[in-house]
Amino acid sequence: MTNVLAINQLTYKHNLKTILNNIDLTLETGKIVGLLGENGAGKTTLIRLITGSAKGSGTIAVCGDSVAAHHKSHVSFTEQLRGFSSSTRIDWIAEFYRTVYPDFDGKRYEELITFLQIDTSLKLGALSKGMKEKVVIALTLARQAHLYLLDEPFSGIDSMSRKKIISSIIKWKPADATMVISDHYVSEIAPILDEVVIVKDQTIYAHKPSDAIREEFGIGIEAYYESLYEGGVNHD
Amino acid sequence: MTSFGAVFKVMSKDRFRTTTKVIGAEVAVIVVSILWSWVTGNLTGGAFFGLTAVWSMPAMLAAFIFLAVANEHVYTRDTYRLIPVGETKLYSANLLSSCVMYLYVGVVQLVLYFVTITIDSDALKGILAGMKAGMESPNFSNAEAAKIVFGLLLMSCALILMSWTTISLVHLVVSSTNNFLPNVSRRAVNVVLYVIVIYLVVRVAAFLISKFNSLDSMMSAGTQVQFGMNIVGILVIAAIEIVANIFLLKKWVETIPN
């Protein structure tokens, strides 16, 4: 297996405060990875560093390419559409994506829109938080990228829809692509995760395959994650 | 990677919508002003052109501000910064798109002037004849008049370009320093930078006013060279700011987090 992501000695400081310190992380292609950690641990920052939205020191290589500008063509990120005014229609946003992302798959987008029951004639400002998240998910997954970065993609989405999306994520993910999901709903995403990366104390505290956690500690991913904060698991 | 044309297209489409709204509002205000003048019995000869000229300036200013805001949004929004292009291409497409859309607003103003001059041609006949006579006077040849118009257009374009690059420079410097400084220092640096911007705006405005005031003296060859040098100077400053802005984008400017 080849690596889709290789991070070396990555450090990020903001307002003289260290957020992430000397991060080393390697992700293989084809995996679904859970990025876990408490609020403010640095999960979103790590994702922003990978996309190039934040600037840190150290090296980040996506598909073997360490040029930040090139990462963008390999990475599909759940960005919150802040560049569009609230009066922008969803179909206009889709047209924007179709124009600027050569890997945007229009057919796949239509399938996702149908699956998520999104009315594309609506304006951005008229969407509920959950519906907006669905649009973001549809746009993100409609790209044929190598690395999908989903940052809290299910916040605001009702539990029924959330379960429906989570269970069908494998269907939408290209076989050779890697998907990183940062989320608080650990129990809901746990069944689809191949690996877990836990951000704690400004670093990657743990990076383990899900099966290894179950075999080694005899507990589920959520229990393992919670035990790290309670000190119940001896992490070497 | 995305082509320059694709980036330019999406940016222009959005700005075309914005500037068209400004033009729509301008036309609506002109129509209302004309109707009001008619209702109150003040619709004198030349009112069509006069009211169009009066409302043209605020419309141009509004378009300038909206385009400046659109420019700056691009640098700190993931929507644009995640497009698979280098920072140089992104910056160039952004600036070019605003320039083209401002040109569009300018051309529409010329069309409005032309239409209203045609409507008011009888009333403006005297003024137009006077202007024509002035242009044809021995001290003010057609070639020199064309030179003045061309020179002023060039100067306006250069100043608009420099204004946008200066606004971007201040925005990007503030954005970059905000990443490094603690909160208290951030506020102090922001205040200092805003003072610098206001000072620069006043200086540019004073320069512009002095140029318009000395239009008569533009006829002499020496002054024309000086005027040309001023335009080159402004363009050089804009070019330096563009290089600095691209450098800041590459190295330090981050987007606003989700």
Tab-separated table of C-alpha atoms in Angstrom:
chain	number	residue	atom	x	y	z
A	1	MET	CA	0.000	0.000	0.000
A	2	THR	CA	1.188	3.502	-0.796
A	3	ASN	CA	0.858	6.527	1.436
A	4	VAL	CA	-1.656	9.212	0.575
A	5	LEU	CA	-0.439	11.461	3.379
A	6	ALA	CA	2.967	11.843	5.023
A	7	ILE	CA	3.446	14.500	7.683
A	8	ASN	CA	6.874	15.142	9.164
A	9	GLN	CA	7.801	17.313	12.140
A	10	LEU	CA	4.760	19.542	11.715
A	11	THR	CA	4.448	22.356	14.231
A	12	TYR	CA	1.816	25.072	14.285
A	13	LYS	CA	1.673	28.145	16.501
A	14	HIS	CA	-1.033	30.782	16.614
A	15	ASN	CA	-0.805	33.996	18.643
A	16	LEU	CA	2.397	32.697	20.287
A	17	LYS	CA	0.534	29.589	21.453
A	18	THR	CA	1.579	26.125	20.269
A	19	ILE	CA	-1.428	24.268	18.896
A	20	LEU	CA	0.360	21.291	17.348
A	21	ASN	CA	3.898	20.226	18.122
A	22	ASN	CA	6.199	17.971	16.069
A	23	ILE	CA	3.445	15.944	14.424
A	24	ASP	CA	4.402	12.867	12.445
A	25	LEU	CA	1.596	11.041	10.685
A	26	THR	CA	1.340	8.680	7.747
A	27	LEU	CA	-1.918	7.501	6.186
A	28	GLU	CA	-2.237	4.728	3.635
A	29	THR	CA	-4.502	4.845	0.606
A	30	GLY	CA	-7.954	3.338	0.700
A	31	LYS	CA	-8.656	3.770	4.421
A	32	ILE	CA	-11.396	5.468	6.404
A	33	VAL	CA	-9.711	7.197	9.318
A	34	GLY	CA	-11.378	8.688	12.374
A	35	LEU	CA	-9.680	11.863	13.621
A	36	LEU	CA	-10.670	12.151	17.254
A	37	GLY	CA	-9.903	14.515	20.083
A	38	GLU	CA	-11.646	16.851	22.496
A	39	ASN	CA	-12.698	20.382	21.521
A	40	GLY	CA	-9.663	22.586	20.857
A	41	ALA	CA	-7.280	19.624	20.577
A	42	GLY	CA	-6.197	20.723	17.104
A	43	LYS	CA	-8.161	18.397	14.791
A	44	THR	CA	-9.485	21.200	12.587
A	45	THR	CA	-6.057	22.866	12.616
A	46	LEU	CA	-4.441	19.635	11.437
A	47	ILE	CA	-6.968	19.379	8.603
A	48	ARG	CA	-6.408	23.045	7.679
A	49	LEU	CA	-2.648	22.465	7.612
A	50	ILE	CA	-3.117	19.549	5.207
A	51	THR	CA	-5.287	21.642	2.866
A	52	GLY	CA	-2.853	24.573	3.057
A	53	SER	CA	-5.443	26.864	4.658
A	54	ALA	CA	-3.158	27.240	7.690
A	55	LYS	CA	0.619	27.665	7.570
A	56	GLY	CA	2.878	25.648	9.846
A	57	SER	CA	6.477	24.475	9.843
A	58	GLY	CA	7.485	20.966	8.811
A	59	THR	CA	6.586	18.984	5.721
A	60	ILE	CA	3.262	17.673	4.462
A	61	ALA	CA	3.224	15.436	1.404
A	62	VAL	CA	-0.067	14.479	-0.232
A	63	CYS	CA	0.301	11.696	-2.820
A	64	GLY	CA	4.053	12.190	-2.531
A	65	ASP	CA	3.819	15.869	-3.444
A	66	SER	CA	4.997	18.324	-0.796
A	67	VAL	CA	4.151	21.499	-2.753
A	68	ALA	CA	1.255	23.105	-0.853
A	69	ALA	CA	-0.445	24.441	-3.992
A	70	HIS	CA	-0.515	20.927	-5.473
A	71	HIS	CA	-2.231	19.440	-2.400
A	72	LYS	CA	-5.432	21.213	-3.411
A	73	SER	CA	-5.894	19.049	-6.481
A	74	HIS	CA	-5.610	15.855	-4.392
A	75	VAL	CA	-7.686	16.932	-1.411
A	76	SER	CA	-11.443	17.398	-1.113
A	77	PHE	CA	-12.408	19.256	2.058
A	78	THR	CA	-15.783	20.035	3.639
A	79	GLU	CA	-15.396	23.807	3.474
A	80	GLN	CA	-18.390	25.731	4.733
A	81	LEU	CA	-19.070	27.766	1.543
A	82	ARG	CA	-18.105	31.036	3.279
A	83	GLY	CA	-17.079	32.570	-0.042
A	84	PHE	CA	-20.694	32.665	-1.235
A	85	SER	CA	-23.278	35.188	-0.201
A	86	SER	CA	-26.498	33.959	1.413
A	87	SER	CA	-28.396	34.832	-1.778
A	88	THR	CA	-26.393	32.313	-3.844
A	89	ARG	CA	-28.416	29.391	-5.176
A	90	ILE	CA	-27.195	25.824	-4.618
A	91	ASP	CA	-27.128	25.070	-8.345
A	92	TRP	CA	-24.888	28.137	-8.853
A	93	ILE	CA	-22.475	26.766	-6.228
A	94	ALA	CA	-22.475	23.390	-8.009
A	95	GLU	CA	-21.646	25.193	-11.246
A	96	PHE	CA	-18.767	26.943	-9.438
A	97	TYR	CA	-17.418	23.557	-8.307
A	98	ARG	CA	-17.877	22.104	-11.799
A	99	THR	CA	-15.823	24.976	-13.258
A	100	VAL	CA	-12.922	25.118	-10.812
A	101	TYR	CA	-12.478	21.454	-9.913
A	102	PRO	CA	-11.526	19.336	-12.932
A	103	ASP	CA	-12.257	16.202	-10.847
A	104	PHE	CA	-15.847	17.245	-10.046
A	105	ASP	CA	-18.146	14.437	-11.165
A	106	GLY	CA	-21.490	15.950	-12.197
A	107	LYS	CA	-23.254	12.584	-12.368
A	108	ARG	CA	-22.095	11.636	-8.905
A	109	TYR	CA	-23.197	15.029	-7.603
A	110	GLU	CA	-26.697	14.476	-9.002
A	111	GLU	CA	-26.818	11.062	-7.320
A	112	LEU	CA	-25.716	12.555	-4.020
A	113	ILE	CA	-28.234	15.394	-4.300
A	114	THR	CA	-31.008	12.855	-4.893
A	115	PHE	CA	-29.791	10.609	-2.084
A	116	LEU	CA	-29.580	13.503	0.380
A	117	GLN	CA	-32.883	15.005	-0.824
A	118	ILE	CA	-31.496	18.476	-1.476
A	119	ASP	CA	-33.513	21.113	-3.312
A	120	THR	CA	-30.883	22.800	-5.500
A	121	SER	CA	-33.113	25.732	-6.365
A	122	LEU	CA	-32.850	27.003	-2.786
A	123	LYS	CA	-30.584	29.845	-1.764
A	124	LEU	CA	-27.777	29.264	0.708
A	125	GLY	CA	-29.345	31.608	3.268
A	126	ALA	CA	-32.594	29.633	3.202
A	127	LEU	CA	-30.952	26.371	4.264
A	128	SER	CA	-31.034	24.992	7.783
A	129	LYS	CA	-27.680	24.066	9.368
A	130	GLY	CA	-28.284	20.390	8.678
A	131	MET	CA	-29.344	20.964	5.079
A	132	LYS	CA	-26.268	23.139	4.483
A	133	GLU	CA	-24.068	20.346	5.841
A	134	LYS	CA	-25.723	17.952	3.394
A	135	VAL	CA	-24.885	20.317	0.510
A	136	VAL	CA	-21.286	20.517	1.745
A	137	ILE	CA	-21.069	16.713	1.940
A	138	ALA	CA	-22.536	16.333	-1.571
A	139	LEU	CA	-20.060	18.850	-3.042
A	140	THR	CA	-17.105	17.301	-1.195
A	141	LEU	CA	-17.869	13.713	-2.154
A	142	ALA	CA	-18.710	14.607	-5.762
A	143	ARG	CA	-15.018	15.243	-6.372
A	144	GLN	CA	-12.803	12.327	-7.419
A	145	ALA	CA	-10.048	13.125	-4.930
A	146	HIS	CA	-7.337	11.008	-3.337
A	147	LEU	CA	-7.890	12.348	0.159
A	148	TYR	CA	-11.243	13.423	1.627
A	149	LEU	CA	-11.124	15.549	4.745
A	150	LEU	CA	-14.482	15.717	6.482
A	151	ASP	CA	-14.378	18.104	9.425
A	152	GLU	CA	-17.372	17.498	11.686
A	153	PRO	CA	-19.527	16.769	8.641
A	154	PHE	CA	-22.629	15.653	10.518
A	155	SER	CA	-23.137	18.568	12.909
A	156	GLY	CA	-26.699	19.816	12.646
A	157	ILE	CA	-27.871	16.834	10.626
A	158	ASP	CA	-30.745	14.875	12.207
A	159	SER	CA	-29.880	11.428	13.559
A	160	MET	CA	-31.861	9.552	10.877
A	161	SER	CA	-30.038	11.297	8.016
A	162	ARG	CA	-26.731	11.031	9.861
A	163	LYS	CA	-27.007	7.277	10.150
A	164	LYS	CA	-28.085	7.046	6.512
A	165	ILE	CA	-25.070	9.087	5.326
A	166	ILE	CA	-22.584	7.248	7.547
A	167	SER	CA	-23.784	3.844	6.385
A	168	SER	CA	-23.462	4.843	2.739
A	169	ILE	CA	-20.102	6.612	2.962
A	170	ILE	CA	-18.267	3.496	1.776
A	171	LYS	CA	-20.389	3.591	-1.371
A	172	TRP	CA	-19.384	7.175	-2.147
A	173	LYS	CA	-15.682	6.811	-1.351
A	174	PRO	CA	-13.525	5.734	-4.342
A	175	ALA	CA	-11.741	2.488	-3.483
A	176	ASP	CA	-8.256	3.980	-3.743
A	177	ALA	CA	-9.099	7.146	-1.807
A	178	THR	CA	-8.591	7.808	1.881
A	179	MET	CA	-11.217	9.517	3.979
A	180	VAL	CA	-10.440	11.313	7.229
A	181	ILE	CA	-13.498	12.025	9.384
A	182	SER	CA	-13.223	14.331	12.344
A	183	ASP	CA	-16.329	13.990	14.481
A	184	HIS	CA	-17.830	13.931	17.952
A	185	TYR	CA	-20.288	11.161	17.109
A	186	VAL	CA	-17.661	8.477	17.792
A	187	SER	CA	-20.125	5.666	18.417
A	188	GLU	CA	-21.926	6.301	15.125
A	189	ILE	CA	-18.847	6.471	12.894
A	190	ALA	CA	-16.885	3.742	14.726
A	191	PRO	CA	-18.243	0.799	12.648
A	192	ILE	CA	-16.907	2.233	9.377
A	193	LEU	CA	-13.454	3.287	10.633
A	194	ASP	CA	-10.367	1.350	9.545
A	195	GLU	CA	-8.042	3.418	11.711
A	196	VAL	CA	-8.209	5.934	14.514
A	197	VAL	CA	-5.970	8.960	14.988
A	198	ILE	CA	-6.289	10.711	18.329
A	199	VAL	CA	-5.045	14.271	18.781
A	200	LYS	CA	-4.172	15.055	22.381
A	201	ASP	CA	-1.563	17.178	24.169
A	202	GLN	CA	-0.647	19.022	20.938
A	203	THR	CA	0.402	15.843	19.195
A	204	ILE	CA	-0.785	12.570	17.664
A	205	TYR	CA	-1.382	10.697	20.878
A	206	ALA	CA	-2.459	7.457	19.250
A	207	HIS	CA	-2.726	6.088	15.723
A	208	LYS	CA	-4.073	2.565	15.605
A	209	PRO	CA	-6.088	0.278	13.329
A	210	SER	CA	-9.627	-0.253	14.673
A	211	ASP	CA	-9.185	-4.017	14.700
A	212	ALA	CA	-5.983	-3.699	16.722
A	213	ILE	CA	-7.819	-1.658	19.368
A	214	ARG	CA	-10.525	-4.280	19.642
A	215	GLU	CA	-8.013	-7.150	19.798
A	216	GLU	CA	-5.375	-5.489	21.992
A	217	PHE	CA	-7.642	-3.812	24.548
A	218	GLY	CA	-10.818	-5.836	24.138
A	219	ILE	CA	-12.933	-2.695	23.924
A	220	GLY	CA	-14.608	-0.625	21.205
A	221	ILE	CA	-13.239	2.544	19.658
A	222	GLU	CA	-15.406	4.867	21.734
A	223	ALA	CA	-14.410	3.164	24.971
A	224	TYR	CA	-10.757	3.266	23.958
A	225	TYR	CA	-10.982	6.959	23.065
A	226	GLU	CA	-12.668	7.825	26.343
A	227	SER	CA	-10.200	5.735	28.337
A	228	LEU	CA	-7.320	7.832	27.021
A	229	TYR	CA	-8.783	10.840	28.781
A	230	GLU	CA	-9.586	8.861	31.921
A	231	GLY	CA	-6.135	7.253	32.002
A	232	GLY	CA	-7.610	3.750	31.767
A	233	VAL	CA	-5.440	2.531	28.903
A	234	ASN	CA	-1.684	2.352	29.150
A	235	HIS	CA	-0.680	3.978	25.875
A	236	ASP	CA	2.933	3.326	24.826
B	1	MET	CA	-4.711	22.044	-11.650
B	2	THR	CA	-7.401	24.536	-12.580
B	3	SER	CA	-6.826	26.849	-15.511
B	4	PHE	CA	-6.494	30.628	-15.161
B	5	GLY	CA	-9.548	31.006	-17.408
B	6	ALA	CA	-11.741	28.887	-15.119
B	7	VAL	CA	-10.753	30.882	-12.023
B	8	PHE	CA	-11.268	34.172	-13.875
B	9	LYS	CA	-14.670	32.976	-15.086
B	10	VAL	CA	-16.092	32.115	-11.645
B	11	MET	CA	-14.756	35.302	-10.084
B	12	SER	CA	-16.071	37.475	-12.920
B	13	LYS	CA	-19.490	35.831	-12.894
B	14	ASP	CA	-19.984	36.694	-9.240
B	15	ARG	CA	-18.697	40.254	-9.677
B	16	PHE	CA	-20.751	40.788	-12.817
B	17	ARG	CA	-23.828	40.059	-10.728
B	18	THR	CA	-22.714	42.523	-8.038
B	19	THR	CA	-21.789	45.346	-10.415
B	20	THR	CA	-24.968	44.850	-12.439
B	21	LYS	CA	-26.944	45.317	-9.216
B	22	VAL	CA	-25.053	48.583	-8.617
B	23	ILE	CA	-25.850	49.745	-12.165
B	24	GLY	CA	-29.485	48.710	-11.710
B	25	ALA	CA	-29.701	50.733	-8.513
B	26	GLU	CA	-28.027	53.700	-10.230
B	27	VAL	CA	-30.494	53.637	-13.153
B	28	ALA	CA	-33.408	53.334	-10.721
B	29	VAL	CA	-32.181	56.355	-8.740
B	30	ILE	CA	-31.693	58.366	-11.952
B	31	VAL	CA	-35.222	57.508	-13.126
B	32	VAL	CA	-36.707	58.408	-9.726
B	33	SER	CA	-34.740	61.696	-9.702
B	34	ILE	CA	-35.992	62.570	-13.184
B	35	LEU	CA	-39.588	61.694	-12.217
B	36	TRP	CA	-39.273	63.764	-9.064
B	37	SER	CA	-37.942	66.730	-11.049
B	38	TRP	CA	-40.841	66.320	-13.483
B	39	VAL	CA	-43.458	66.087	-10.705
B	40	THR	CA	-42.066	69.136	-8.913
B	41	GLY	CA	-41.817	71.035	-12.199
B	42	ASN	CA	-38.040	71.353	-12.049
B	43	LEU	CA	-37.300	69.294	-15.151
B	44	THR	CA	-35.168	71.817	-16.979
B	45	GLY	CA	-33.189	71.324	-20.175
B	46	GLY	CA	-30.110	69.160	-19.634
B	47	ALA	CA	-31.627	67.470	-16.559
B	48	PHE	CA	-31.306	63.969	-18.032
B	49	PHE	CA	-27.585	64.301	-18.569
B	50	GLY	CA	-27.087	66.360	-15.407
B	51	LEU	CA	-28.780	63.812	-13.118
B	52	THR	CA	-26.963	60.919	-14.818
B	53	ALA	CA	-23.625	62.654	-14.288
B	54	VAL	CA	-24.500	63.405	-10.645
B	55	TRP	CA	-25.442	59.788	-9.822
B	56	SER	CA	-22.610	58.311	-11.866
B	57	MET	CA	-19.943	59.176	-9.283
B	58	PRO	CA	-21.594	57.435	-6.291
B	59	ALA	CA	-22.270	54.408	-8.522
B	60	MET	CA	-18.608	54.231	-9.556
B	61	LEU	CA	-17.562	54.592	-5.910
B	62	ALA	CA	-19.999	51.865	-4.803
B	63	ALA	CA	-18.735	49.537	-7.542
B	64	PHE	CA	-15.149	50.262	-6.472
B	65	ILE	CA	-15.948	49.403	-2.839
B	66	PHE	CA	-17.930	46.245	-3.661
B	67	LEU	CA	-15.144	45.020	-5.918
B	68	ALA	CA	-12.536	45.778	-3.234
B	69	VAL	CA	-14.575	43.721	-0.745
B	70	ALA	CA	-14.862	40.887	-3.290
B	71	ASN	CA	-11.095	41.044	-3.833
B	72	GLU	CA	-10.343	40.704	-0.143
B	73	HIS	CA	-12.870	37.886	0.410
B	74	VAL	CA	-10.891	35.700	-1.960
B	75	TYR	CA	-7.751	35.817	0.201
B	76	THR	CA	-9.332	34.594	3.423
B	77	ARG	CA	-12.105	32.269	2.247
B	78	ASP	CA	-11.491	28.552	1.738
B	79	THR	CA	-14.005	28.631	-1.119
B	80	TYR	CA	-11.392	30.397	-3.234
B	81	ARG	CA	-8.112	29.505	-1.558
B	82	LEU	CA	-8.775	25.761	-2.000
B	83	ILE	CA	-9.118	26.057	-5.781
B	84	PRO	CA	-6.217	24.022	-7.212
B	85	VAL	CA	-4.126	26.929	-8.475
B	86	GLY	CA	-0.958	28.624	-7.262
B	87	GLU	CA	-1.228	31.884	-5.316
B	88	THR	CA	0.128	33.938	-8.232
B	89	LYS	CA	-2.579	32.677	-10.564
B	90	LEU	CA	-5.274	33.162	-7.939
B	91	TYR	CA	-4.137	36.723	-7.197
B	92	SER	CA	-3.832	37.659	-10.881
B	93	ALA	CA	-7.270	36.253	-11.768
B	94	ASN	CA	-8.778	38.054	-8.793
B	95	LEU	CA	-7.298	41.448	-9.663
B	96	LEU	CA	-7.935	41.103	-13.391
B	97	SER	CA	-11.539	40.107	-12.769
B	98	SER	CA	-12.139	43.233	-10.669
B	99	CYS	CA	-10.418	45.441	-13.280
B	100	VAL	CA	-12.556	44.015	-16.106
B	101	MET	CA	-15.767	44.399	-14.086
B	102	TYR	CA	-14.869	47.999	-13.185
B	103	LEU	CA	-14.245	48.639	-16.865
B	104	TYR	CA	-17.720	47.215	-17.523
B	105	VAL	CA	-19.225	49.715	-15.050
B	106	GLY	CA	-17.234	52.510	-16.724
B	107	VAL	CA	-18.430	51.548	-20.200
B	108	VAL	CA	-22.048	51.460	-18.983
B	109	GLN	CA	-21.572	54.992	-17.594
B	110	LEU	CA	-20.333	56.138	-21.016
B	111	VAL	CA	-23.396	54.548	-22.633
B	112	LEU	CA	-25.662	56.332	-20.131
B	113	TYR	CA	-23.870	59.637	-20.840
B	114	PHE	CA	-24.259	59.091	-24.584
B	115	VAL	CA	-27.970	58.257	-24.292
B	116	THR	CA	-28.778	61.211	-22.038
B	117	ILE	CA	-26.659	63.622	-24.105
B	118	THR	CA	-28.656	62.494	-27.138
B	119	ILE	CA	-31.940	63.136	-25.267
B	120	ASP	CA	-30.693	66.510	-24.014
B	121	SER	CA	-28.887	67.448	-27.242
B	122	ASP	CA	-30.924	70.608	-27.799
B	123	ALA	CA	-30.446	71.896	-24.298
B	124	LEU	CA	-26.773	70.958	-24.256
B	125	LYS	CA	-26.121	72.362	-27.707
B	126	GLY	CA	-24.638	75.549	-26.301
B	127	ILE	CA	-22.377	73.742	-23.833
B	128	LEU	CA	-21.290	71.190	-26.440
B	129	ALA	CA	-20.568	73.942	-28.972
B	130	GLY	CA	-18.513	75.757	-26.350
B	131	MET	CA	-16.567	72.586	-25.553
B	132	LYS	CA	-16.006	71.940	-29.251
B	133	ALA	CA	-14.810	75.494	-29.753
B	134	GLY	CA	-12.486	75.079	-26.805
B	135	MET	CA	-11.059	71.894	-28.263
B	136	GLU	CA	-10.493	73.554	-31.599
B	137	SER	CA	-8.885	76.696	-30.221
B	138	PRO	CA	-5.231	77.223	-31.221
B	139	ASN	CA	-4.015	76.480	-27.663
B	140	PHE	CA	-6.044	73.294	-27.332
B	141	SER	CA	-5.766	71.111	-30.420
B	142	ASN	CA	-7.742	67.879	-30.931
B	143	ALA	CA	-4.575	65.833	-30.540
B	144	GLU	CA	-3.785	67.500	-27.224
B	145	ALA	CA	-7.352	67.054	-26.014
B	146	ALA	CA	-7.165	63.354	-26.885
B	147	LYS	CA	-3.862	63.198	-25.026
B	148	ILE	CA	-5.463	64.713	-21.915
B	149	VAL	CA	-8.399	62.319	-22.022
B	150	PHE	CA	-6.104	59.339	-22.582
B	151	GLY	CA	-3.740	60.538	-19.862
B	152	LEU	CA	-6.563	60.981	-17.371
B	153	LEU	CA	-8.024	57.572	-18.176
B	154	LEU	CA	-4.613	55.980	-17.745
B	155	MET	CA	-4.073	57.833	-14.472
B	156	SER	CA	-7.518	56.766	-13.205
B	157	CYS	CA	-6.840	53.119	-14.093
B	158	ALA	CA	-3.419	53.241	-12.413
B	159	LEU	CA	-4.876	54.835	-9.269
B	160	ILE	CA	-7.708	52.305	-9.047
B	161	LEU	CA	-5.233	49.461	-9.468
B	162	MET	CA	-2.926	50.906	-6.821
B	163	SER	CA	-5.845	51.506	-4.444
B	164	TRP	CA	-6.857	47.849	-4.663
B	165	THR	CA	-3.287	46.576	-4.269
B	166	THR	CA	-2.789	48.902	-1.269
B	167	ILE	CA	-6.025	47.750	0.384
B	168	SER	CA	-4.921	44.140	-0.183
B	169	LEU	CA	-1.445	44.845	1.200
B	170	VAL	CA	-2.846	46.293	4.424
B	171	HIS	CA	-5.401	43.480	4.748
B	172	LEU	CA	-2.799	40.777	4.157
B	173	VAL	CA	-0.225	42.383	6.483
B	174	VAL	CA	-2.862	42.612	9.233
B	175	SER	CA	-3.948	39.020	8.534
B	176	SER	CA	-0.333	37.804	8.673
B	177	THR	CA	0.620	39.679	11.839
B	178	ASN	CA	-2.556	38.484	13.563
B	179	ASN	CA	-1.214	34.940	13.377
B	180	PHE	CA	1.958	35.782	15.220
B	181	LEU	CA	1.087	38.414	17.772
B	182	PRO	CA	-0.719	37.955	21.079
B	183	ASN	CA	-4.196	39.512	21.232
B	184	VAL	CA	-3.151	42.780	22.924
B	185	SER	CA	-0.353	43.500	20.420
B	186	ARG	CA	-2.684	42.556	17.572
B	187	ARG	CA	-5.032	45.397	18.400
B	188	ALA	CA	-2.142	47.883	18.634
B	189	VAL	CA	-0.686	46.769	15.295
B	190	ASN	CA	-4.116	46.986	13.669
B	191	VAL	CA	-4.551	50.582	14.877
B	192	VAL	CA	-1.110	51.555	13.541
B	193	LEU	CA	-1.853	49.925	10.192
B	194	TYR	CA	-5.227	51.631	9.877
B	195	VAL	CA	-3.556	54.998	10.565
B	196	ILE	CA	-1.063	54.246	7.784
B	197	VAL	CA	-3.906	53.376	5.397
B	198	ILE	CA	-5.832	56.558	6.153
B	199	TYR	CA	-2.632	58.565	5.634
B	200	LEU	CA	-2.021	56.857	2.287
B	201	VAL	CA	-5.612	57.393	1.144
B	202	VAL	CA	-5.393	61.110	2.004
B	203	ARG	CA	-2.076	61.411	0.166
B	204	VAL	CA	-3.431	59.704	-2.950
B	205	ALA	CA	-6.609	61.794	-2.874
B	206	ALA	CA	-4.560	65.007	-2.508
B	207	PHE	CA	-2.371	63.934	-5.418
B	208	LEU	CA	-5.447	63.220	-7.545
B	209	ILE	CA	-7.042	66.571	-6.741
B	210	SER	CA	-3.818	68.441	-7.538
B	211	LYS	CA	-3.662	66.683	-10.912
B	212	PHE	CA	-7.204	67.653	-11.797
B	213	ASN	CA	-6.565	71.228	-10.652
B	214	SER	CA	-3.546	71.540	-12.931
B	215	LEU	CA	-5.293	70.293	-16.075
B	216	ASP	CA	-4.629	73.568	-17.911
B	217	SER	CA	-0.902	73.268	-17.402
B	218	MET	CA	-0.924	69.766	-18.914
B	219	MET	CA	-0.437	71.283	-22.330
B	220	SER	CA	3.232	71.986	-21.921
B	221	ALA	CA	5.573	69.211	-22.985
B	222	GLY	CA	7.457	69.210	-19.660
B	223	THR	CA	4.308	68.725	-17.620
B	224	GLN	CA	3.174	65.915	-19.891
B	225	VAL	CA	6.415	64.051	-19.234
B	226	GLN	CA	5.965	64.640	-15.500
B	227	PHE	CA	2.359	63.377	-15.736
B	228	GLY	CA	3.521	60.266	-17.584
B	229	MET	CA	6.213	59.681	-14.973
B	230	ASN	CA	3.588	59.922	-12.245
B	231	ILE	CA	1.536	57.199	-13.944
B	232	VAL	CA	4.617	54.994	-14.275
B	233	GLY	CA	5.416	55.669	-10.611
B	234	ILE	CA	1.942	54.592	-9.518
B	235	LEU	CA	2.156	51.436	-11.638
B	236	VAL	CA	5.585	50.610	-10.178
B	237	ILE	CA	4.202	50.979	-6.636
B	238	ALA	CA	1.237	48.762	-7.602
B	239	ALA	CA	3.637	46.165	-9.060
B	240	ILE	CA	5.737	46.131	-5.868
B	241	GLU	CA	2.589	45.740	-3.780
B	242	ILE	CA	1.407	42.888	-6.002
B	243	VAL	CA	4.702	41.030	-5.462
B	244	ALA	CA	4.450	41.646	-1.685
B	245	ASN	CA	0.822	40.478	-1.614
B	246	ILE	CA	1.583	37.238	-3.447
B	247	PHE	CA	4.523	36.606	-1.112
B	248	LEU	CA	2.284	37.138	1.943
B	249	LEU	CA	-0.374	34.814	0.494
B	250	LYS	CA	2.194	32.091	-0.104
B	251	LYS	CA	3.922	32.357	3.255
B	252	TRP	CA	1.587	33.585	5.982
B	253	VAL	CA	-1.977	34.449	5.059
B	254	GLU	CA	-4.413	31.871	6.389
B	255	THR	CA	-8.096	31.520	5.677
B	256	ILE	CA	-10.815	32.136	8.261
B	257	PRO	CA	-11.494	28.770	9.955
B	258	ASN	CA	-14.844	27.022	9.377
